[in-house]
Short mmCIF file of C-alpha atoms in Angstrom, two decimals:
data_model
loop_
_atom_site.label_atom_id
_atom_site.label_comp_id
_atom_site.label_asym_id
_atom_site.label_seq_id
_atom_site.Cartn_x
_atom_site.Cartn_y
_atom_site.Cartn_z
CA MET A 1 22.35 -1.75 -17.25
CA THR A 2 18.67 -1.61 -18.29
CA LEU A 3 18.97 -4.92 -20.13
CA ALA A 4 20.50 -6.59 -17.01
CA ILE A 5 17.59 -5.32 -14.83
CA PHE A 6 15.16 -6.56 -17.52
CA PHE A 7 16.63 -10.08 -17.40
CA VAL A 8 16.39 -10.11 -13.62
CA PHE A 9 12.68 -9.22 -13.73
CA ALA A 10 12.10 -11.57 -16.63
CA ALA A 11 13.78 -14.47 -14.81
CA PHE A 12 11.63 -13.78 -11.73
CA ALA A 13 8.47 -13.66 -13.86
CA VAL A 14 9.28 -16.98 -15.47
CA LEU A 15 10.17 -18.48 -12.04
CA GLY A 16 6.73 -17.30 -10.68
CA GLY A 17 5.01 -18.79 -13.66
CA VAL A 18 6.74 -22.18 -13.18
CA GLY A 19 5.91 -21.91 -9.47
CA VAL A 20 2.20 -21.53 -10.16
CA LEU A 21 2.20 -24.77 -12.19
CA LEU A 22 4.42 -26.81 -9.89
CA ALA A 23 3.22 -25.76 -6.44
CA ARG A 24 1.06 -28.35 -4.72
CA ASN A 25 -0.49 -25.92 -2.33
CA PRO A 26 -2.95 -23.45 -3.89
CA ILE A 27 -1.83 -20.53 -1.73
CA HIS A 28 1.79 -21.12 -2.95
CA SER A 29 0.51 -21.07 -6.52
CA ALA A 30 -1.29 -17.91 -5.90
CA LEU A 31 1.79 -16.34 -4.29
CA SER A 32 3.93 -17.37 -7.25
CA LEU A 33 1.40 -15.62 -9.47
CA VAL A 34 1.78 -12.42 -7.33
CA GLY A 35 5.56 -12.72 -7.90
CA THR A 36 4.98 -12.88 -11.71
CA MET A 37 2.60 -9.87 -11.54
CA VAL A 38 5.11 -7.76 -9.58
CA SER A 39 8.01 -8.80 -11.94
CA LEU A 40 5.87 -7.79 -14.98
CA ALA A 41 5.21 -4.42 -13.26
CA GLY A 42 8.96 -3.93 -12.96
CA ILE A 43 9.31 -4.57 -16.67
CA TYR A 44 6.63 -2.00 -17.47
CA LEU A 45 8.45 0.52 -15.32
CA LEU A 46 11.70 -0.18 -17.27
CA HIS A 47 9.88 0.78 -20.43
CA HIS A 48 8.80 4.08 -18.87
CA ALA A 49 5.13 2.99 -18.67
CA GLU A 50 4.70 4.37 -15.10
CA PHE A 51 0.91 4.37 -15.27
CA ILE A 52 0.70 0.74 -16.42
CA PHE A 53 3.29 -0.18 -13.77
CA ALA A 54 1.14 1.44 -11.06
CA ILE A 55 -2.03 -0.08 -12.32
CA GLN A 56 -0.47 -3.52 -12.66
CA LEU A 57 0.63 -3.32 -8.92
CA MET A 58 -2.71 -1.91 -7.74
CA VAL A 59 -5.19 -4.03 -9.77
CA TYR A 60 -3.47 -7.29 -10.55
CA ALA A 61 -0.93 -7.79 -7.80
CA GLY A 62 -3.04 -5.91 -5.22
CA ALA A 63 -6.76 -6.32 -5.65
CA ILE A 64 -7.34 -9.31 -7.91
CA MET A 65 -4.77 -11.57 -6.23
CA THR A 66 -5.85 -10.53 -2.81
CA LEU A 67 -9.35 -11.71 -3.72
CA ILE A 68 -8.00 -15.02 -5.02
CA VAL A 69 -5.99 -15.63 -1.91
CA PHE A 70 -9.10 -14.65 0.16
CA VAL A 71 -11.16 -17.19 -1.61
CA ILE A 72 -8.67 -19.92 -1.24
CA MET A 73 -8.45 -19.21 2.46
CA LEU A 74 -12.20 -19.16 2.89
CA LEU A 75 -12.63 -22.51 1.09
CA ASP A 76 -9.54 -23.90 2.93
CA VAL A 77 -8.26 -26.00 0.03
CA ARG A 78 -5.05 -27.22 1.62
CA HIS A 79 -3.75 -29.50 -1.18
CA GLU A 80 -4.95 -30.30 -4.58
CA GLU A 81 -6.34 -33.74 -5.05
CA THR A 82 -3.79 -36.21 -6.36
CA GLU A 83 -4.72 -36.58 -9.93
CA SER A 84 -4.37 -39.83 -11.83
CA GLU A 85 -1.08 -40.08 -13.79
CA ARG A 86 -3.02 -41.53 -16.83
CA LEU A 87 -2.51 -39.59 -20.09
CA GLY A 88 -6.14 -38.22 -20.57
CA PHE A 89 -7.72 -36.43 -23.48
CA GLY A 90 -7.33 -33.09 -21.80
CA LYS A 91 -3.65 -33.49 -21.13
CA VAL A 92 -2.97 -34.41 -24.81
CA ILE A 93 -4.81 -31.27 -25.98
CA GLY A 94 -2.87 -29.21 -23.51
CA MET A 95 0.52 -30.55 -24.64
CA VAL A 96 -0.37 -29.92 -28.34
CA LEU A 97 -1.36 -26.30 -27.53
CA ALA A 98 1.79 -25.72 -25.45
CA GLY A 99 3.87 -27.08 -28.33
CA LEU A 100 2.15 -24.75 -30.74
CA MET A 101 2.79 -21.89 -28.42
CA VAL A 102 6.46 -22.63 -28.36
CA VAL A 103 6.57 -22.74 -32.21
CA VAL A 104 4.74 -19.37 -32.36
CA LEU A 105 7.19 -17.86 -29.95
CA LEU A 106 10.25 -19.37 -31.74
CA VAL A 107 9.32 -18.52 -35.35
CA PRO A 108 9.78 -14.72 -35.16
CA LEU A 109 13.21 -15.34 -33.48
CA GLY A 110 14.26 -17.73 -36.33
CA ALA A 111 13.05 -15.28 -38.95
CA GLY A 112 15.04 -12.49 -37.41
CA LEU A 113 11.90 -10.38 -36.72
CA THR A 114 12.26 -7.68 -34.06
CA GLY A 115 9.70 -5.26 -32.70
CA LYS A 116 8.73 -2.14 -34.68
CA ALA A 117 9.39 1.16 -33.04
CA GLY A 118 6.27 3.27 -32.57
CA GLY A 119 5.81 7.05 -32.25
CA MET A 120 5.85 7.14 -28.47
CA THR A 121 9.48 7.10 -27.74
CA GLU A 122 11.02 7.85 -24.27
CA GLU A 123 11.64 11.46 -25.09
CA VAL A 124 8.01 11.99 -26.40
CA LEU A 125 6.64 10.32 -23.30
CA ALA A 126 8.75 12.42 -21.02
CA ARG A 127 7.36 15.49 -22.70
CA VAL A 128 3.70 14.67 -22.86
CA GLY A 129 3.51 12.59 -19.74
CA GLY A 130 2.29 9.01 -19.80
CA VAL A 131 -0.90 9.53 -17.76
CA GLU A 132 -1.98 12.66 -19.69
CA PHE A 133 -1.37 10.96 -23.06
CA LEU A 134 -3.34 7.86 -22.06
CA SER A 135 -6.32 9.66 -20.59
CA GLU A 136 -6.49 11.96 -23.57
CA LYS A 137 -6.50 9.05 -25.98
CA LEU A 138 -9.09 7.16 -23.79
CA PHE A 139 -11.56 10.10 -23.60
CA THR A 140 -11.35 11.16 -27.17
CA THR A 141 -10.28 8.61 -29.81
CA TYR A 142 -11.20 5.44 -27.81
CA LEU A 143 -14.15 6.81 -25.87
CA LEU A 144 -16.73 4.26 -27.26
CA PRO A 145 -14.68 1.14 -26.57
CA PHE A 146 -13.87 2.58 -23.06
CA GLU A 147 -17.50 3.22 -22.31
CA ILE A 148 -18.52 -0.22 -23.57
CA ALA A 149 -15.85 -1.83 -21.31
CA SER A 150 -17.18 0.08 -18.36
CA VAL A 151 -20.80 -1.02 -19.06
CA LEU A 152 -19.51 -4.64 -19.39
CA LEU A 153 -17.83 -4.40 -15.96
CA LEU A 154 -21.04 -2.95 -14.47
CA VAL A 155 -23.08 -5.76 -15.97
CA GLY A 156 -20.64 -8.26 -14.35
CA LEU A 157 -20.95 -6.43 -10.97
CA VAL A 158 -24.68 -6.40 -11.06
CA GLY A 159 -24.74 -10.10 -12.16
CA ALA A 160 -22.48 -11.03 -9.29
CA VAL A 161 -24.67 -9.33 -6.68
CA ALA A 162 -27.84 -10.90 -8.31
CA LEU A 163 -26.28 -14.35 -8.11
CA ALA A 164 -24.85 -14.00 -4.62
CA LYS A 165 -27.93 -12.45 -3.07
CA LYS A 166 -31.13 -14.44 -4.07
CA ARG A 167 -33.35 -12.09 -2.06
CA LEU A 168 -32.42 -8.42 -2.11
CA MET B 1 25.60 8.92 -13.36
CA LEU B 2 27.99 8.11 -10.53
CA ASP B 3 27.01 11.34 -8.81
CA PHE B 4 23.34 10.47 -9.10
CA LEU B 5 23.99 6.89 -7.72
CA ILE B 6 25.97 8.17 -4.74
CA GLU B 7 23.44 10.84 -4.01
CA SER B 8 20.51 8.38 -4.17
CA ILE B 9 22.18 5.73 -2.01
CA LEU B 10 23.10 8.28 0.65
CA LYS B 11 19.56 9.67 0.65
CA VAL B 12 18.13 6.15 0.98
CA LEU B 13 20.39 5.33 3.85
CA VAL B 14 19.59 8.60 5.63
CA VAL B 15 15.80 8.40 5.03
CA PHE B 16 15.59 4.74 6.20
CA GLY B 17 17.84 5.27 9.23
CA VAL B 18 15.66 8.26 10.30
CA LEU B 19 12.48 6.38 9.53
CA LEU B 20 13.41 3.36 11.68
CA PHE B 21 14.54 5.74 14.50
CA VAL B 22 11.15 7.56 14.29
CA VAL B 23 9.28 4.22 14.18
CA ALA B 24 11.03 3.11 17.38
CA TYR B 25 10.32 6.34 19.20
CA THR B 26 6.67 6.42 18.02
CA THR B 27 6.12 3.22 19.95
CA TRP B 28 7.49 5.01 23.06
CA LEU B 29 5.38 8.02 22.42
CA GLU B 30 2.32 5.92 22.04
CA ARG B 31 2.89 3.96 25.19
CA ARG B 32 3.56 7.16 27.29
CA VAL B 33 0.62 9.06 25.79
CA LEU B 34 -1.81 6.09 26.22
CA GLY B 35 -0.45 5.75 29.79
CA ARG B 36 -1.33 9.35 30.45
CA ILE B 37 -4.78 8.99 28.93
CA GLN B 38 -5.48 5.91 31.07
CA VAL B 39 -4.13 7.57 34.23
CA ARG B 40 -0.98 5.37 34.55
CA HIS B 41 2.72 5.78 33.94
CA GLY B 42 3.63 3.87 30.90
CA PRO B 43 7.24 2.68 30.47
CA ASN B 44 9.45 5.03 32.65
CA ARG B 45 12.13 2.76 34.01
CA VAL B 46 14.68 2.27 31.14
CA GLY B 47 16.55 5.57 30.99
CA PRO B 48 15.25 9.01 31.76
CA GLN B 49 11.45 9.05 31.13
CA GLY B 50 11.74 5.59 29.71
CA LEU B 51 13.61 6.93 26.70
CA LEU B 52 15.78 3.89 26.25
CA GLN B 53 12.64 1.56 26.24
CA PRO B 54 12.65 1.05 22.37
CA LEU B 55 16.25 -0.10 22.54
CA ALA B 56 15.51 -2.56 25.31
CA ASP B 57 12.48 -3.84 23.38
CA GLY B 58 14.65 -4.30 20.34
CA LEU B 59 17.32 -6.35 22.28
CA LYS B 60 14.62 -8.32 23.94
CA GLY B 61 13.21 -9.15 20.42
CA PHE B 62 16.59 -10.49 19.26
CA PHE B 63 17.08 -12.78 22.20
CA LYS B 64 13.65 -14.19 22.42
CA GLU B 65 13.08 -17.76 21.29
CA ASP B 66 11.91 -17.87 17.62
CA ILE B 67 9.05 -20.27 17.55
CA VAL B 68 7.73 -21.86 14.31
CA PRO B 69 4.46 -23.84 14.97
CA VAL B 70 4.63 -27.43 13.98
CA ASN B 71 1.80 -27.34 11.57
CA ALA B 72 2.70 -24.01 10.12
CA ASP B 73 3.38 -23.46 6.47
CA LYS B 74 7.14 -22.83 7.01
CA ILE B 75 7.94 -20.85 3.90
CA VAL B 76 4.88 -18.55 4.01
CA TYR B 77 5.16 -18.24 7.77
CA VAL B 78 8.72 -16.79 7.37
CA LEU B 79 7.83 -14.76 4.31
CA ALA B 80 4.81 -12.96 5.84
CA PRO B 81 6.62 -10.56 8.20
CA VAL B 82 8.94 -9.61 5.34
CA LEU B 83 6.07 -9.10 2.90
CA SER B 84 4.58 -6.93 5.58
CA ILE B 85 7.53 -4.59 6.31
CA VAL B 86 9.01 -4.18 2.78
CA PRO B 87 6.06 -2.34 1.17
CA ALA B 88 5.64 -0.30 4.36
CA LEU B 89 9.19 1.00 4.04
CA MET B 90 9.07 1.38 0.23
CA ILE B 91 6.17 3.87 0.42
CA VAL B 92 8.52 6.47 1.87
CA ALA B 93 10.51 6.52 -1.45
CA VAL B 94 8.14 8.80 -3.19
CA ILE B 95 7.31 11.11 -0.18
CA PRO B 96 8.68 14.64 -0.30
CA PHE B 97 9.87 15.92 3.00
CA GLY B 98 10.63 19.41 2.00
CA ASP B 99 11.90 21.60 -0.80
CA SER B 100 15.51 21.42 -2.02
CA PHE B 101 18.70 22.82 -0.42
CA ARG B 102 22.18 23.49 -1.60
CA LEU B 103 25.06 21.42 -0.23
CA PHE B 104 28.60 21.37 -1.57
CA GLY B 105 27.38 23.34 -4.59
CA ARG B 106 24.75 20.72 -5.45
CA GLU B 107 21.02 21.08 -5.45
CA ILE B 108 19.75 18.37 -3.11
CA THR B 109 16.00 17.65 -3.15
CA MET B 110 14.50 16.35 0.02
CA ARG B 111 12.97 13.18 -1.34
CA ILE B 112 14.32 9.97 -2.65
CA THR B 113 12.54 10.23 -6.03
CA ASP B 114 9.66 12.07 -7.67
CA VAL B 115 7.84 9.70 -10.02
CA ASN B 116 4.92 11.36 -11.75
CA VAL B 117 2.54 8.63 -10.63
CA ALA B 118 3.51 8.80 -6.88
CA LEU B 119 -0.10 8.47 -5.76
CA LEU B 120 -0.83 5.38 -7.75
CA TYR B 121 2.48 3.91 -6.53
CA ILE B 122 1.38 4.45 -3.00
CA LEU B 123 -1.92 2.78 -3.62
CA GLY B 124 -0.19 -0.07 -5.28
CA LEU B 125 2.17 -0.67 -2.37
CA ALA B 126 -0.72 -0.40 0.04
CA GLY B 127 -2.35 -3.19 -1.86
CA LEU B 128 0.75 -5.38 -1.54
CA GLY B 129 0.98 -4.64 2.12
CA GLU B 130 -2.07 -6.60 2.80
CA TYR B 131 -0.34 -9.95 1.93
CA GLY B 132 1.85 -9.88 4.97
CA VAL B 133 -1.14 -9.73 7.39
CA MET B 134 -3.24 -12.08 5.44
CA LEU B 135 -0.62 -14.81 4.91
CA GLY B 136 0.76 -14.44 8.46
CA GLY B 137 -2.50 -15.46 9.93
CA TRP B 138 -3.08 -18.24 7.39
CA ALA B 139 0.37 -19.67 7.59
CA SER B 140 0.44 -20.09 11.40
CA ASN B 141 -2.28 -22.67 11.16
CA ASN B 142 -4.32 -21.12 14.06
CA ARG B 143 -7.97 -20.41 14.01
CA TYR B 144 -7.73 -17.01 15.63
CA GLY B 145 -4.96 -16.15 13.15
CA LEU B 146 -7.01 -17.26 10.12
CA LEU B 147 -10.04 -15.28 11.33
CA GLY B 148 -7.77 -12.23 11.72
CA SER B 149 -6.54 -12.66 8.16
CA LEU B 150 -9.96 -13.03 6.68
CA ARG B 151 -11.08 -9.86 8.51
CA THR B 152 -8.05 -7.99 7.27
CA ALA B 153 -8.61 -9.00 3.61
CA ALA B 154 -12.32 -8.00 3.69
CA GLN B 155 -11.70 -4.79 5.49
CA MET B 156 -8.79 -3.60 3.31
CA ILE B 157 -10.50 -4.41 0.04
CA SER B 158 -13.59 -2.51 1.22
CA TYR B 159 -11.70 0.62 2.37
CA GLU B 160 -9.30 0.72 -0.47
CA LEU B 161 -12.12 1.51 -2.71
CA ALA B 162 -13.35 4.54 -0.70
CA LEU B 163 -9.72 5.61 -0.25
CA GLY B 164 -9.03 5.54 -4.00
CA LEU B 165 -12.26 7.36 -4.83
CA THR B 166 -11.35 10.08 -2.26
CA LEU B 167 -8.03 10.55 -3.91
CA ILE B 168 -9.67 11.25 -7.27
CA SER B 169 -11.30 14.45 -6.01
CA VAL B 170 -7.88 15.57 -4.77
CA ILE B 171 -6.30 14.84 -8.03
CA MET B 172 -9.06 16.76 -9.76
CA VAL B 173 -8.31 20.00 -7.86
CA SER B 174 -4.52 19.55 -8.15
CA GLY B 175 -4.30 18.21 -11.67
CA SER B 176 -1.41 16.00 -10.98
CA LEU B 177 -0.48 12.55 -9.62
CA SER B 178 2.89 13.72 -8.34
CA LEU B 179 3.15 14.47 -4.62
CA VAL B 180 5.48 17.39 -5.11
CA GLU B 181 3.17 19.03 -7.54
CA ILE B 182 0.17 18.41 -5.31
CA VAL B 183 2.07 20.17 -2.48
CA ASN B 184 2.99 22.97 -4.70
CA THR B 185 -0.68 23.74 -5.60
CA GLN B 186 -1.39 24.33 -1.92
CA THR B 187 0.68 27.42 -1.18
CA VAL B 188 -2.32 29.53 -0.36
CA TRP B 189 -5.28 27.21 0.25
CA TRP B 190 -4.57 23.75 1.67
CA ASN B 191 -6.51 20.96 0.15
CA ALA B 192 -8.02 20.36 3.60
CA PHE B 193 -9.88 23.68 3.10
CA LYS B 194 -10.77 23.05 -0.56
CA GLN B 195 -11.84 19.45 0.05
CA PRO B 196 -12.94 19.07 3.64
CA LEU B 197 -15.10 16.01 2.97
CA ALA B 198 -12.21 14.32 1.12
CA PHE B 199 -9.96 15.13 4.00
CA PHE B 200 -12.41 13.61 6.52
CA LEU B 201 -12.98 10.54 4.39
CA PHE B 202 -9.28 9.95 3.69
CA LEU B 203 -8.49 10.23 7.38
CA ILE B 204 -11.14 7.49 8.22
CA CYS B 205 -10.15 5.17 5.36
CA GLY B 206 -6.60 5.61 6.07
CA LEU B 207 -7.07 4.52 9.62
CA ALA B 208 -8.91 1.46 8.34
CA GLU B 209 -6.15 0.67 5.84
CA ILE B 210 -3.44 0.62 8.54
CA ASN B 211 -5.68 -1.41 10.88
CA ARG B 212 -5.66 1.27 13.50
CA THR B 213 -8.37 1.80 16.21
CA PRO B 214 -11.31 2.04 15.86
CA PHE B 215 -10.72 -0.35 12.93
CA ASP B 216 -8.24 -2.80 14.59
CA MET B 217 -10.55 -5.74 13.73
CA PRO B 218 -7.72 -8.05 12.55
CA GLU B 219 -6.08 -7.87 15.97
CA ALA B 220 -8.99 -7.32 18.34
CA GLU B 221 -7.32 -8.51 21.55
CA ALA B 222 -10.54 -9.27 23.32
CA GLU B 223 -12.02 -11.71 20.70
CA LEU B 224 -9.03 -12.87 18.69
CA ALA B 225 -6.26 -12.63 21.12
CA CYS B 226 -4.18 -10.46 18.64
CA GLY B 227 -5.42 -12.24 15.58
CA PHE B 228 -3.09 -12.60 12.63
CA ASN B 229 0.13 -12.39 14.70
CA ILE B 230 -0.86 -14.72 17.50
CA GLU B 231 1.78 -17.27 16.76
CA TYR B 232 4.59 -15.03 16.00
CA SER B 233 7.41 -14.37 18.43
CA SER B 234 10.80 -12.58 18.67
CA MET B 235 11.95 -10.61 15.69
CA LYS B 236 9.24 -11.89 13.33
CA PHE B 237 6.67 -10.30 15.67
CA ALA B 238 8.80 -7.19 15.89
CA MET B 239 8.77 -6.85 12.15
CA PHE B 240 4.91 -6.94 12.06
CA PHE B 241 5.08 -4.37 14.85
CA MET B 242 7.52 -2.08 12.95
CA ALA B 243 5.52 -2.36 9.76
CA GLU B 244 2.42 -1.18 11.63
CA TYR B 245 4.12 1.90 12.88
CA ALA B 246 6.00 2.58 9.56
CA HIS B 247 2.46 2.51 8.03
CA LEU B 248 1.27 4.97 10.67
CA ILE B 249 4.06 7.38 9.90
CA SER B 250 3.69 7.10 6.10
CA LEU B 251 -0.03 7.73 6.48
CA ALA B 252 0.72 10.87 8.47
CA MET B 253 3.16 12.04 5.78
CA ILE B 254 0.84 11.30 2.92
CA ILE B 255 -2.03 13.14 4.62
CA THR B 256 0.35 16.10 5.22
CA CYS B 257 1.32 16.17 1.52
CA LEU B 258 -2.18 15.75 0.16
CA PHE B 259 -4.31 17.84 2.50
CA LEU B 260 -2.20 19.87 4.82
CA GLY B 261 0.05 21.71 2.33
CA GLY B 262 3.26 19.75 2.87
CA TRP B 263 5.94 22.21 3.85
CA TYR B 264 3.88 25.35 3.42
CA LEU B 265 2.27 27.44 6.05
CA PRO B 266 -1.49 28.15 5.44
CA PHE B 267 -3.18 31.10 3.86
CA GLY B 268 -0.19 32.01 1.66
CA ILE B 269 2.04 33.12 4.58
CA PRO B 270 5.50 32.85 3.10
CA THR B 271 7.55 29.93 4.44
CA PRO B 272 11.35 30.62 4.74
CA GLY B 273 13.52 27.95 3.27
CA LEU B 274 14.94 26.98 6.64
CA LEU B 275 11.45 26.55 8.20
CA LYS B 276 10.07 24.21 5.52
CA PHE B 277 11.33 20.91 6.86
CA PRO B 278 10.38 21.80 10.55
CA VAL B 279 6.84 22.85 9.34
CA PHE B 280 6.53 19.42 7.56
CA LEU B 281 7.65 17.61 10.62
CA ALA B 282 5.38 19.59 12.98
CA LYS B 283 2.32 18.58 10.88
CA VAL B 284 3.43 14.95 10.76
CA PHE B 285 3.80 15.01 14.45
CA VAL B 286 0.39 16.50 15.05
CA LEU B 287 -1.19 13.75 12.93
CA VAL B 288 0.73 10.93 14.72
CA PHE B 289 -0.32 12.46 18.04
CA PHE B 290 -3.94 12.46 16.82
CA PHE B 291 -3.65 8.76 15.88
CA ILE B 292 -2.45 7.96 19.36
CA TRP B 293 -5.02 10.16 20.97
CA GLU B 294 -7.94 8.59 19.17
CA ARG B 295 -6.60 5.12 19.92
CA GLY B 296 -6.94 5.99 23.65
CA THR B 297 -10.37 7.42 23.13
CA PHE B 298 -12.43 5.40 20.68
CA PRO B 299 -13.89 1.89 21.24
CA ARG B 300 -13.45 -0.77 18.51
CA LEU B 301 -16.24 -0.98 15.96
CA ARG B 302 -17.94 -4.31 15.39
CA TYR B 303 -17.18 -6.25 12.18
CA ASP B 304 -20.58 -5.66 10.49
CA GLN B 305 -20.49 -1.97 11.61
CA ILE B 306 -17.18 -1.53 9.91
CA MET B 307 -18.41 -3.09 6.66
CA ARG B 308 -21.64 -1.04 6.72
CA LEU B 309 -19.80 2.12 7.25
CA GLY B 310 -17.32 1.39 4.47
CA TRP B 311 -19.80 0.35 1.81
CA LYS B 312 -22.99 2.24 2.66
CA TRP B 313 -21.56 5.62 3.88
CA LEU B 314 -17.98 6.29 2.93
CA MET B 315 -18.12 5.06 -0.63
CA PRO B 316 -21.35 6.83 -1.64
CA LEU B 317 -20.00 10.01 0.08
CA ALA B 318 -16.75 9.74 -1.83
CA LEU B 319 -18.67 9.39 -5.16
CA ALA B 320 -20.88 12.42 -4.35
CA ASN B 321 -17.74 14.36 -3.53
CA ILE B 322 -16.22 13.43 -6.94
CA PHE B 323 -19.45 14.62 -8.64
CA VAL B 324 -19.54 17.95 -6.74
CA THR B 325 -15.80 18.53 -7.31
CA GLY B 326 -16.30 17.85 -11.03
CA VAL B 327 -19.20 20.28 -11.27
CA VAL B 328 -17.28 23.06 -9.39
CA VAL B 329 -13.97 22.52 -11.35
CA THR B 330 -15.75 22.71 -14.68
CA ALA B 331 -17.77 25.78 -13.49
CA VAL B 332 -14.55 27.54 -12.47
CA ALA B 333 -12.72 26.63 -15.61
#
């Protein structure tokens, strides 16, 4: 049952990803990306990561993609410029990297490697609660990285305002 | 497993049936009350007191010509109303309408599901709900429509921040993200008494999130001639319309759960089991009535005023509220 639902979500995620690449219209690309984000959120939910599921919906599918769609609408890019069909340097590099990615993904399958089970199984998560567990870890063990990430975001925010507004 | 499936499917059917019925009659209530406020009758011809008006409107929606503008982006144009109504209906899945009751020897809880991140789920769906309005205006290839869409995007992003920050202070006093548990912490003192500022801010931001007067910028009949849905007709328009009212009702239910003690009477007055659902309904009705009332009373704010209010007043106030709540919560504990 769970596996079947997983494959449905996975198929939609892949379809969305393909859609991002193939769509000629930037808005269609952005919408496909939203589809991928929502499918990924569904997969997180299947793995009992309710918090990550909600954050994925809220931050990625909701906030970030809304901004991207907003910008595309403001710039009014209707269709991407027809590129030359010539095999350029960039395309060769891209193809080599994509090929390497396929190899990296296929090797563990061939070697029969599967994931390693961690300590946070379904039962443990149901007992301690996903959100409580995550927040406790974030504010005790991983406090410093968490704070540094916040400061980094703040720097980005201030930088964006400084760039956008020449005269405050 | 089978029991669970049947129970869930039945609940889903009942909840959505009732919700759509309530949505239809909220439109009737709004038109009648607005009529009264503006010293006119409102719909009173179809059935007694115009009670069959929603039915007539629905039939009309089905039989009207369905127009797709020539230069519209066909796929997105058709998709937009669906993207608008689906998240609006999905929000109801986590809202508790009351406690549980026994039927055929089974304990039946009055909610579809109780996920422990209900609040975040609601915020996530609210974020997805923006797409319908944004894409609808863009896809119809109409300038008024596009302007309406851009306003929606800007307004919703701005007010979602203040909305989320307001929720944090509620979570801090309740200590949970589950709506059921938040309701259960309010048996004596409602959160509206513990967090009056948060209640006030949430009400304002909620109105802005559902594009309700005085924040109905995306539609703004006078300047944009209805904005994002200008090119929509027949059932596609009806879907936008239904989504709007579904949002209105979900907002009323969310506020009831978060701030008005859900199905509990105030000040610790014991609530008998049979009265719980009527108490919940009464609170939701009062809020819906308030939303209609303020629509008939307030003028629309200007675009820059809305932005200034959101960023320079509501957000700092919400942050200050979190700070004060934090100090008080640590002092008490």
